[in-house]
XYZ file of C-alpha atoms in Angstrom:
672
model
C 65.418 98.561 111.605
C 64.712 102.050 112.417
C 67.997 102.506 112.297
C 68.495 101.173 109.139
C 65.321 103.872 107.774
C 67.251 106.631 108.895
C 70.418 105.746 107.442
C 68.297 105.162 103.775
C 66.272 108.215 104.132
C 69.646 110.668 104.937
C 71.502 108.925 102.113
C 68.504 110.124 100.117
C 68.906 113.457 100.943
C 72.102 113.466 100.333
C 71.715 112.425 96.879
C 69.654 115.281 96.254
C 71.663 117.581 97.613
C 74.763 116.543 95.490
C 73.365 117.889 92.568
C 72.638 121.806 94.142
C 75.796 123.932 93.459
C 77.731 125.529 95.810
C 81.107 128.196 96.082
C 82.777 130.073 98.202
C 84.735 133.544 97.597
C 88.505 133.687 97.885
C 90.013 136.740 97.736
C 94.347 137.940 97.128
C 96.321 140.718 98.298
C 99.049 141.826 96.593
C 98.455 143.174 93.018
C 99.593 140.798 89.944
C 100.033 142.015 87.121
C 99.217 139.340 83.720
C 99.947 139.159 80.158
C 98.068 136.343 78.459
C 99.940 136.142 75.074
C 97.700 134.219 72.520
C 98.769 131.740 70.048
C 96.995 133.081 66.355
C 98.350 131.253 63.905
C 94.875 129.536 63.765
C 95.430 126.384 65.531
C 93.294 127.009 69.046
C 90.849 130.099 68.009
C 88.169 127.852 69.323
C 89.374 127.659 72.953
C 90.593 131.528 72.276
C 87.115 132.221 71.926
C 85.462 130.235 74.883
C 88.743 131.784 77.017
C 87.157 134.878 75.881
C 83.882 134.278 76.491
C 84.212 134.592 80.459
C 87.087 136.404 81.161
C 86.301 139.840 80.901
C 83.540 139.461 83.385
C 86.391 137.151 85.935
C 88.237 139.676 86.092
C 85.964 142.412 86.999
C 84.291 140.271 89.320
C 87.916 139.559 91.061
C 88.641 143.519 90.787
C 85.487 144.194 93.185
C 86.401 142.249 95.505
C 89.436 143.952 96.192
C 91.977 141.956 93.594
C 94.725 144.274 92.331
C 94.625 142.596 88.867
C 95.284 144.262 85.718
C 95.457 141.763 82.857
C 96.452 142.252 79.403
C 95.043 140.260 76.193
C 98.031 140.372 73.222
C 98.384 138.734 70.152
C 101.743 137.312 69.382
C 101.075 138.956 65.396
C 97.818 139.126 64.917
C 95.033 140.661 66.348
C 92.273 138.018 67.700
C 88.891 137.941 69.598
C 89.714 139.561 72.931
C 93.277 140.152 72.262
C 93.006 143.537 70.408
C 96.856 144.662 70.607
C 99.659 142.589 69.087
C 103.535 141.525 70.400
C 104.837 142.392 66.704
C 103.819 146.007 67.095
C 105.853 146.558 70.159
C 108.715 149.314 69.589
C 111.795 146.353 69.165
C 109.834 143.653 69.005
C 111.526 140.400 67.779
C 108.200 138.117 66.546
C 108.763 136.966 62.725
C 105.003 134.939 62.621
C 101.778 134.388 64.215
C 103.122 131.115 65.830
C 106.610 133.188 67.369
C 105.263 132.800 71.058
C 108.563 132.226 72.366
C 109.949 135.435 70.932
C 106.591 137.171 71.852
C 107.352 136.203 75.651
C 110.659 137.694 75.509
C 109.095 140.767 73.714
C 106.651 141.233 76.384
C 108.706 140.597 79.344
C 111.142 143.530 78.452
C 109.525 145.657 75.915
C 105.917 145.986 77.969
C 104.911 148.688 80.291
C 104.956 146.925 84.011
C 103.614 148.683 86.936
C 105.842 148.999 89.495
C 105.509 146.741 92.937
C 103.458 143.876 91.614
C 104.142 140.300 90.595
C 104.421 139.633 86.745
C 102.828 137.203 85.000
C 103.490 135.944 81.350
C 100.889 133.644 80.295
C 101.721 132.168 76.412
C 99.020 129.539 75.251
C 99.958 127.319 72.508
C 100.333 124.190 71.625
C 102.666 124.412 68.806
C 106.730 125.265 69.134
C 108.138 128.118 70.947
C 110.306 129.148 67.414
C 107.738 129.698 64.531
C 105.493 126.870 65.661
C 106.336 122.549 64.153
C 108.429 120.661 64.261
C 109.757 120.936 67.475
C 113.946 121.495 67.684
C 115.979 120.456 70.773
C 118.888 121.459 70.669
C 118.051 124.353 67.923
C 115.705 127.189 67.037
C 113.024 126.230 69.338
C 115.860 125.415 72.788
C 117.630 128.643 71.612
C 114.520 131.447 71.621
C 112.924 129.425 75.291
C 116.504 130.446 76.495
C 115.979 134.174 75.266
C 112.657 134.040 76.898
C 114.308 132.928 80.473
C 116.733 135.576 80.509
C 115.148 138.448 79.519
C 111.946 136.801 81.802
C 114.949 136.409 85.083
C 116.032 140.180 84.346
C 112.722 141.594 84.318
C 111.406 140.047 87.097
C 108.710 138.294 85.101
C 107.100 135.031 86.014
C 106.424 132.764 83.057
C 103.618 130.134 83.410
C 102.718 128.169 79.614
C 99.381 126.985 78.998
C 99.923 124.136 76.627
C 97.002 123.347 74.314
C 96.028 119.976 73.912
C 97.535 118.205 70.453
C 96.096 117.680 67.424
C 96.099 115.845 63.930
C 99.111 117.817 62.724
C 100.598 117.179 66.073
C 103.612 114.495 66.286
C 104.096 112.733 69.636
C 107.610 113.468 69.214
C 107.049 117.068 68.865
C 104.828 117.112 71.324
C 107.501 115.286 74.057
C 109.799 118.508 72.849
C 107.287 121.302 73.842
C 105.958 120.027 76.971
C 110.024 120.173 77.867
C 110.543 123.542 76.615
C 107.836 124.719 79.175
C 108.475 123.189 81.860
C 112.459 124.451 82.007
C 110.957 128.133 80.903
C 108.378 127.791 84.060
C 111.242 126.232 86.416
C 113.344 128.816 85.524
C 110.788 131.948 85.803
C 109.437 130.325 89.227
C 105.769 129.691 87.125
C 104.580 126.169 86.677
C 103.221 124.700 83.328
C 99.318 124.014 82.682
C 98.756 121.098 80.210
C 95.579 120.407 78.873
C 94.870 117.370 77.405
C 91.702 117.767 75.475
C 90.874 120.061 72.828
C 87.492 120.415 74.515
C 89.192 121.963 78.186
C 87.986 124.971 78.599
C 91.611 126.946 79.126
C 89.655 129.593 81.378
C 90.229 127.467 84.582
C 94.019 126.643 83.825
C 94.555 130.630 82.821
C 93.391 131.104 86.581
C 95.083 128.763 88.355
C 98.343 130.048 87.159
C 97.274 133.538 88.535
C 96.156 132.464 91.423
C 99.500 130.679 91.871
C 101.427 133.733 91.455
C 98.919 135.755 93.840
C 99.615 133.560 96.426
C 103.678 134.473 96.448
C 102.904 137.674 97.787
C 100.579 136.010 101.092
C 97.916 135.595 99.250
C 94.291 135.510 100.039
C 92.744 134.388 103.735
C 91.870 131.357 101.490
C 92.494 129.029 99.033
C 94.536 131.222 96.495
C 93.342 130.616 93.131
C 91.005 133.107 92.143
C 88.805 132.983 88.985
C 85.618 135.286 90.361
C 84.742 132.356 93.247
C 86.591 129.366 94.095
C 85.783 126.932 96.117
C 86.607 123.398 97.235
C 84.603 122.093 94.832
C 84.202 124.441 92.297
C 85.007 127.566 90.723
C 81.897 129.894 89.525
C 81.571 131.733 86.464
C 84.610 129.550 84.704
C 83.110 125.512 85.075
C 80.057 124.772 86.538
C 80.307 123.719 91.024
C 78.443 120.329 89.738
C 77.237 119.407 86.571
C 73.773 118.466 85.857
C 75.027 117.450 82.612
C 72.997 113.845 82.313
C 75.898 112.147 80.667
C 78.221 113.174 83.588
C 74.930 112.328 86.769
C 74.968 109.221 84.629
C 78.586 108.155 84.271
C 78.832 108.997 88.369
C 75.950 106.684 89.027
C 77.863 103.884 87.448
C 80.863 104.697 88.722
C 79.301 104.688 92.562
C 77.723 100.980 91.651
C 80.773 100.046 89.991
C 82.927 100.686 93.225
C 80.078 99.297 95.893
C 79.657 96.088 93.697
C 83.550 95.896 94.233
C 83.897 96.528 97.647
C 80.831 94.185 98.138
C 81.650 91.026 96.302
C 85.508 90.901 97.155
C 84.349 90.969 100.961
C 82.075 88.594 100.339
C 84.070 86.429 98.437
C 86.707 86.772 101.318
C 84.974 86.540 104.431
C 83.524 82.556 102.426
C 87.248 81.897 101.495
C 88.746 82.302 105.201
C 85.795 80.057 106.190
C 86.658 77.305 104.018
C 89.933 77.387 105.099
C 88.831 77.483 108.555
C 87.258 74.632 108.232
C 89.903 72.575 106.579
C 91.931 73.239 109.372
C 89.826 72.383 111.513
C 89.220 68.621 110.304
C 93.133 68.263 109.625
C 93.077 69.454 113.546
C 91.154 67.048 114.504
C 93.035 63.871 112.726
C 95.758 62.172 114.201
C 98.692 61.833 111.643
C 101.940 63.567 112.214
C 101.552 66.053 109.492
C 98.241 67.255 112.186
C 100.598 67.171 115.445
C 102.817 69.600 113.755
C 99.913 71.406 112.598
C 98.742 71.250 116.366
C 102.066 72.558 117.481
C 102.537 75.845 115.015
C 98.746 76.359 115.899
C 99.271 76.537 119.537
C 102.405 78.613 118.468
C 100.752 81.275 116.373
C 97.534 80.983 119.614
C 99.980 82.321 122.268
C 101.399 85.208 119.921
C 97.832 85.858 118.850
C 97.326 85.962 122.539
C 101.075 88.413 123.640
C 99.825 90.831 120.596
C 95.853 90.589 122.000
C 97.405 91.764 125.448
C 99.578 94.356 123.763
C 96.656 95.912 121.946
C 94.221 95.978 124.907
C 96.973 98.310 126.811
C 97.724 100.288 124.037
C 93.578 100.888 124.011
C 93.201 101.056 127.659
C 96.174 104.309 127.289
C 93.992 106.188 124.743
C 91.092 105.716 126.320
C 91.849 108.071 130.074
C 88.103 107.476 130.976
C 88.678 103.988 131.928
C 91.547 104.343 134.095
C 91.459 103.537 137.138
C 93.772 106.217 139.063
C 92.540 110.421 139.199
C 88.922 111.463 139.818
C 86.019 111.278 136.647
C 87.346 114.805 136.537
C 90.640 114.307 135.960
C 90.247 111.769 133.322
C 87.762 113.310 131.365
C 90.125 116.540 131.165
C 92.599 114.525 129.930
C 90.840 112.968 127.478
C 89.369 116.448 126.003
C 93.191 117.359 125.947
C 94.704 114.755 123.616
C 91.266 114.529 121.831
C 92.166 118.694 121.433
C 96.046 117.667 120.422
C 95.206 114.934 117.937
C 92.843 116.976 115.613
C 94.860 120.041 115.473
C 97.841 117.639 114.543
C 95.164 116.194 111.774
C 94.119 119.271 110.856
C 98.030 120.646 110.493
C 99.025 117.433 107.769
C 95.717 117.769 106.398
C 95.933 121.620 105.428
C 99.382 120.727 103.542
C 96.546 118.996 101.002
C 97.023 122.314 99.405
C 100.141 122.988 97.886
C 100.371 126.330 98.257
C 99.631 126.082 102.469
C 102.343 128.449 104.277
C 100.852 128.325 108.885
C 103.096 131.711 108.339
C 100.672 133.761 107.071
C 96.721 134.945 107.651
C 95.625 132.379 104.561
C 97.402 129.559 105.979
C 96.530 129.773 109.495
C 92.274 130.178 108.160
C 93.002 127.129 106.293
C 94.204 124.930 109.593
C 91.580 126.722 111.605
C 88.922 126.236 109.539
C 90.372 122.231 108.954
C 90.434 122.213 112.869
C 86.611 123.314 113.177
C 85.598 120.995 110.761
C 87.342 117.471 111.508
C 86.572 118.860 115.575
C 83.129 119.577 115.280
C 82.721 116.093 112.718
C 85.227 113.883 114.672
C 83.274 114.789 118.591
C 79.515 114.060 116.972
C 80.782 110.686 115.068
C 81.759 109.334 118.367
C 79.492 111.060 121.188
C 76.919 109.950 118.832
C 78.215 106.460 119.236
C 78.850 106.333 122.963
C 75.562 107.692 123.473
C 73.831 104.434 121.680
C 75.959 102.381 123.499
C 75.054 103.925 126.662
C 70.924 103.544 126.146
C 71.627 100.187 125.839
C 73.052 100.050 129.337
C 76.749 99.440 128.781
C 79.679 101.577 130.859
C 81.479 103.579 127.685
C 84.318 105.633 127.567
C 86.117 108.148 124.550
C 88.951 105.935 122.781
C 91.009 108.360 121.046
C 92.363 107.006 117.686
C 96.176 108.266 116.839
C 96.006 105.821 113.954
C 94.085 108.159 112.252
C 97.507 110.691 111.543
C 98.830 107.764 109.516
C 95.413 107.735 107.442
C 95.745 111.372 107.121
C 99.293 111.328 106.278
C 99.007 108.557 103.473
C 95.519 110.633 102.215
C 97.388 114.092 102.494
C 100.946 112.484 100.311
C 98.814 110.810 97.662
C 96.594 114.642 96.816
C 100.068 116.200 96.482
C 101.388 113.364 94.257
C 98.472 113.637 91.751
C 97.687 117.133 92.930
C 94.031 116.750 93.806
C 92.093 119.075 96.074
C 90.394 119.290 98.323
C 91.769 116.061 98.592
C 91.515 112.776 100.689
C 90.430 114.248 103.930
C 89.905 110.776 105.662
C 89.976 111.310 109.787
C 88.687 109.552 112.604
C 90.087 111.270 115.986
C 88.055 109.454 118.479
C 84.991 106.612 118.578
C 84.219 104.346 121.934
C 85.862 102.459 124.224
C 83.797 99.340 125.783
C 84.031 99.048 129.476
C 81.268 96.378 131.705
C 78.317 95.253 130.238
C 74.719 94.305 132.309
C 74.660 91.235 132.956
C 73.407 88.707 130.380
C 73.076 91.236 127.999
C 74.519 91.232 124.373
C 75.617 94.550 122.032
C 74.237 95.611 119.534
C 76.774 97.019 117.661
C 75.098 97.673 114.411
C 73.085 100.616 116.141
C 75.936 102.009 117.446
C 77.636 102.476 114.001
C 74.554 103.632 112.589
C 74.055 106.307 115.124
C 77.559 107.333 114.185
C 77.377 107.310 110.620
C 73.764 108.827 110.569
C 75.312 111.910 112.586
C 78.270 111.901 109.973
C 75.744 111.780 107.247
C 73.493 114.721 109.005
C 76.065 117.061 109.250
C 77.352 116.665 105.286
C 73.554 117.563 104.479
C 73.013 120.095 106.900
C 76.263 121.766 105.791
C 75.030 121.911 101.664
C 72.118 123.080 102.522
C 73.281 126.011 104.448
C 75.719 126.702 101.257
C 72.798 126.958 99.139
C 71.843 130.110 100.476
C 75.286 131.496 100.676
C 75.970 130.169 97.553
C 73.144 132.441 95.608
C 74.374 135.924 98.359
C 77.372 135.153 96.394
C 76.061 134.790 92.929
C 73.458 137.681 93.539
C 76.606 139.838 94.189
C 78.413 138.661 91.693
C 75.823 139.754 89.018
C 75.411 142.723 89.747
C 78.606 143.704 89.559
C 78.761 142.235 86.311
C 76.062 144.520 85.274
C 77.589 147.674 87.094
C 79.139 150.370 84.885
C 82.772 150.682 85.634
C 82.258 154.552 88.464
C 79.397 152.118 90.286
C 82.197 149.229 90.558
C 84.632 151.794 91.893
C 82.466 153.125 94.366
C 81.024 150.155 95.358
C 84.660 148.038 95.582
C 85.613 148.097 99.243
C 81.714 147.360 100.992
C 81.658 144.491 98.155
C 84.750 142.851 98.726
C 84.079 143.282 102.575
C 80.826 140.927 101.706
C 81.851 138.631 99.541
C 85.037 137.632 101.519
C 82.940 137.382 104.934
C 80.444 134.785 103.157
C 83.512 133.302 101.725
C 84.729 132.391 105.005
C 81.465 131.320 105.953
C 81.057 128.835 102.887
C 84.437 127.414 102.863
C 83.909 126.648 106.438
C 80.287 125.275 105.555
C 82.268 123.560 102.548
C 85.064 121.729 104.662
C 82.697 120.369 107.221
C 80.222 119.123 103.935
C 83.770 117.114 102.932
C 85.319 116.109 106.178
C 82.051 114.572 106.884
C 80.957 113.153 103.453
C 84.300 111.069 103.008
C 84.300 109.985 106.610
C 80.668 108.546 106.036
C 81.949 106.768 102.775
C 84.839 105.370 104.853
C 82.971 104.111 107.564
C 80.839 102.199 105.431
C 83.580 100.118 104.239
C 83.150 96.524 104.845
C 86.162 94.762 105.638
C 86.921 93.215 109.075
C 88.632 95.381 111.515
C 85.818 98.821 109.756
C 82.720 99.538 111.061
C 81.389 98.857 108.239
C 81.156 95.609 108.543
C 78.805 95.081 111.243
C 76.379 96.724 108.681
C 77.403 94.271 105.950
C 76.066 91.915 107.897
C 73.388 93.165 109.318
C 71.874 93.454 105.604
C 73.952 92.998 102.512
C 71.336 94.971 100.375
C 70.841 98.404 103.013
C 74.429 98.381 103.022
C 74.648 98.348 99.019
C 72.258 101.001 98.526
C 73.535 103.699 101.046
C 77.471 102.545 99.627
C 76.715 103.698 96.190
C 74.245 106.775 97.540
C 77.351 108.123 99.022
C 80.078 106.832 96.604
C 78.080 108.897 94.329
C 77.579 111.899 96.500
C 81.113 112.335 96.759
C 82.025 111.431 93.007
C 79.299 113.989 91.909
C 80.859 116.480 94.331
C 84.155 116.228 95.219
C 85.964 113.625 92.764
C 84.534 113.786 89.271
C 82.039 117.032 89.332
C 82.618 117.826 85.759
C 84.231 114.624 83.394
C 81.682 111.637 81.611
C 82.466 108.527 79.593
C 86.250 107.837 79.229
C 87.063 111.342 80.072
C 87.193 109.349 83.894
C 89.780 107.705 83.102
C 91.936 110.665 82.941
C 91.379 112.056 86.340
C 94.123 110.880 88.715
C 91.895 110.677 92.124
C 89.469 108.068 90.299
C 92.292 105.692 88.684
C 93.796 106.104 92.822
C 90.168 105.315 94.027
C 90.715 102.460 91.654
C 94.040 101.284 92.964
C 92.656 100.589 95.892
C 90.044 98.920 94.921
C 91.992 96.549 92.691
C 94.429 95.893 95.970
C 91.310 94.618 97.969
C 90.048 92.651 94.569
C 93.705 90.812 93.913
C 93.532 90.150 97.825
C 90.571 88.332 97.562
C 90.958 86.727 94.893
C 94.167 85.088 96.144
C 92.444 83.912 99.463
C 89.656 82.535 97.167
C 92.366 80.511 95.039
C 93.662 79.138 97.787
C 90.867 77.912 99.573
C 89.220 76.987 95.691
C 92.096 74.514 95.715
C 92.101 72.864 98.852
C 88.457 72.675 99.520
C 87.067 71.719 95.812
C 87.036 67.845 96.508
C 85.907 68.390 100.291
C 82.375 70.681 99.638
C 81.400 71.556 95.902
C 78.546 73.498 97.227
C 80.705 75.930 99.377
C 82.861 76.448 96.303
C 80.258 76.855 93.962
C 78.761 79.835 95.482
C 82.643 81.417 96.081
C 83.128 80.284 92.474
C 80.151 82.148 91.312
C 81.161 85.247 93.764
C 84.164 85.486 92.104
C 83.326 85.355 88.565
C 80.524 88.513 89.183
C 84.064 90.245 90.632
C 86.162 89.752 87.597
C 83.480 90.649 85.109
C 83.010 93.577 87.260
C 86.950 93.969 86.768
C 86.383 93.025 83.269
C 83.659 96.060 82.287
C 86.447 98.367 83.780
C 89.030 97.048 82.144
C 87.430 97.269 78.866
C 86.317 100.703 79.044
C 89.641 102.148 80.026
C 91.077 100.573 76.709
C 88.679 101.856 75.340
C 89.961 105.302 76.715
C 93.461 104.389 76.002
C 92.609 104.361 72.463
C 90.450 107.036 71.902
C 93.564 108.881 73.696
C 91.001 110.574 76.268
C 93.341 109.172 78.909
C 96.259 112.212 80.563
C 99.062 110.120 79.805
C 100.893 111.963 82.819
C 98.119 109.571 84.636
C 99.309 106.177 82.893
C 101.963 105.814 86.070
C 98.955 105.208 87.975
C 97.627 102.176 86.041
C 101.176 101.035 85.818
C 100.589 100.770 89.756
C 97.548 98.600 89.468
C 98.675 95.916 87.172
C 101.861 95.883 89.314
C 99.901 95.154 92.705
C 97.371 92.536 90.697
C 100.947 91.168 89.154
C 102.041 90.711 93.136
C 98.863 89.397 93.917
C 99.100 86.472 91.684
C 102.103 85.337 92.611
C 101.326 85.261 95.982
C 98.367 83.393 94.936
C 100.420 81.023 93.026
C 102.631 80.865 95.642
C 99.860 79.625 98.509
C 98.416 76.941 95.665
C 101.933 75.267 94.890
C 102.281 75.609 98.917
C 99.012 73.474 99.818
């Protein structure tokens, strides 16, 4: 009971910490010169205002940190806001109108007075065709001007990374499709990247800094993540977006999502457990009958039991191999040394895989080395703490236990990194449990309380997450104080303090990055431990008390959503969040499996045990109701066009998985 209340206390602390912002400083090495070309035809004036509002302060803070960065801002044919200069005024310019941004890119690449020995970047910002606006003609003048811009950029060694504003009422679907194809070709041919804004309310500043950061990373980059914007962290970017939004709409959205996740996990597990129990009862009753079919079933059951026995023997052998402290050969010191070496190697491999969640990770650069070391330290600290607390809890019960290495963590991390890279999500699905406990012998007549062991490891992981977040708060305040001083300083003062300020921010940034990495690893491990399915530790906690498990799962899910997966979006916007859609796809899979097994069990036992079937029917209806609400919200999001259509593929995959689950259920029923 004490363990349950300890878990509840710590997850509540995590909930409180989830609304406190954190940040980590980053830096870049080689000089970068950026020219931002703004479409001043009028369609994007409100977004240009948002961009100009914080851009100067962000650039000043970056320069104070030691970034060799120069940014020039041009309007295409007329000045507006922070665009004091215009491309059409350059000698020899070919710009014909305010929307002629393709010609503006070609002119800037060829006519701008670029600095020597710098990475050169042009960032055009428009939502219209590159040749005199819409309609977009490809083939035609729009394709022709893109070809000319590519040639000028390649000749002058310029990277072009377009930022495409959201569509408006005047945009035709075919024009948008052609525009996205043209800007993609322009970026690909010049070594740049494309940022597509899907909502007219999105601040383009973050997109601009992402493309600047991508260019800065080409020269070896910073020690840490190379995406500038004053300060970049695993979860936020200071002065560009809020680290963690305190907007009531965002908090409420994440709270509802957390409840939904806990409900689907709990209901699907409960439905699956009850359905499998009904199937076992049916099978046992059939085995007691004496007809020919039952004899065949007994023969088949004997074969299955023999296969299971063989598989169990192999499994035990593998587990023994990866638990060196349980070996009967060698001295205890040698066995312990082998165990430590195996843990260190496994943590190193997991950390190396996790580092590739960053698409710009390069192990040959200082930045890449520090990313690997921070992940190695974080995964090692969290993983070893988790396993040692479990081992200690088992030993306090009188059991003899050993550390067991879990190589399956490599596969889990590989899948998580692959998914993170596929959807472009940072910090990524970094879930790793490199070690656990292996039971050797038990005291005579004493049963093992596995819930207490699991609770000990979970409390340790949650505690590390809370401590890391608490440590991040004063570091974040110190970083914010330094940046505020820089923003309020005069140019001579900034020049005099540049080296000292850069050193201080970089030192704080390295510490903050490590602290937040520990937070992310510990929190994601805690959430994964609570999964209530067979073979996962969370099943024992679920069986020990579903209410306590539900509260813990919902609170930890909210903390992860608020700080990692969805720190800024609210309402229907979340249906454009690729990481949330991926989580939804996983929930759809487990729900589909549970419903398929329930259909089979219900069909076979509906006449024999109607009371038990009524309980499973009620659980199934609750699960289907939760999905009905979710799918209805998703449908309304599609109708209101708030979804990023680039993520529609994820929804198609979910539908496909559900269709496969339905097909399997039909086949099971047909064979029954």
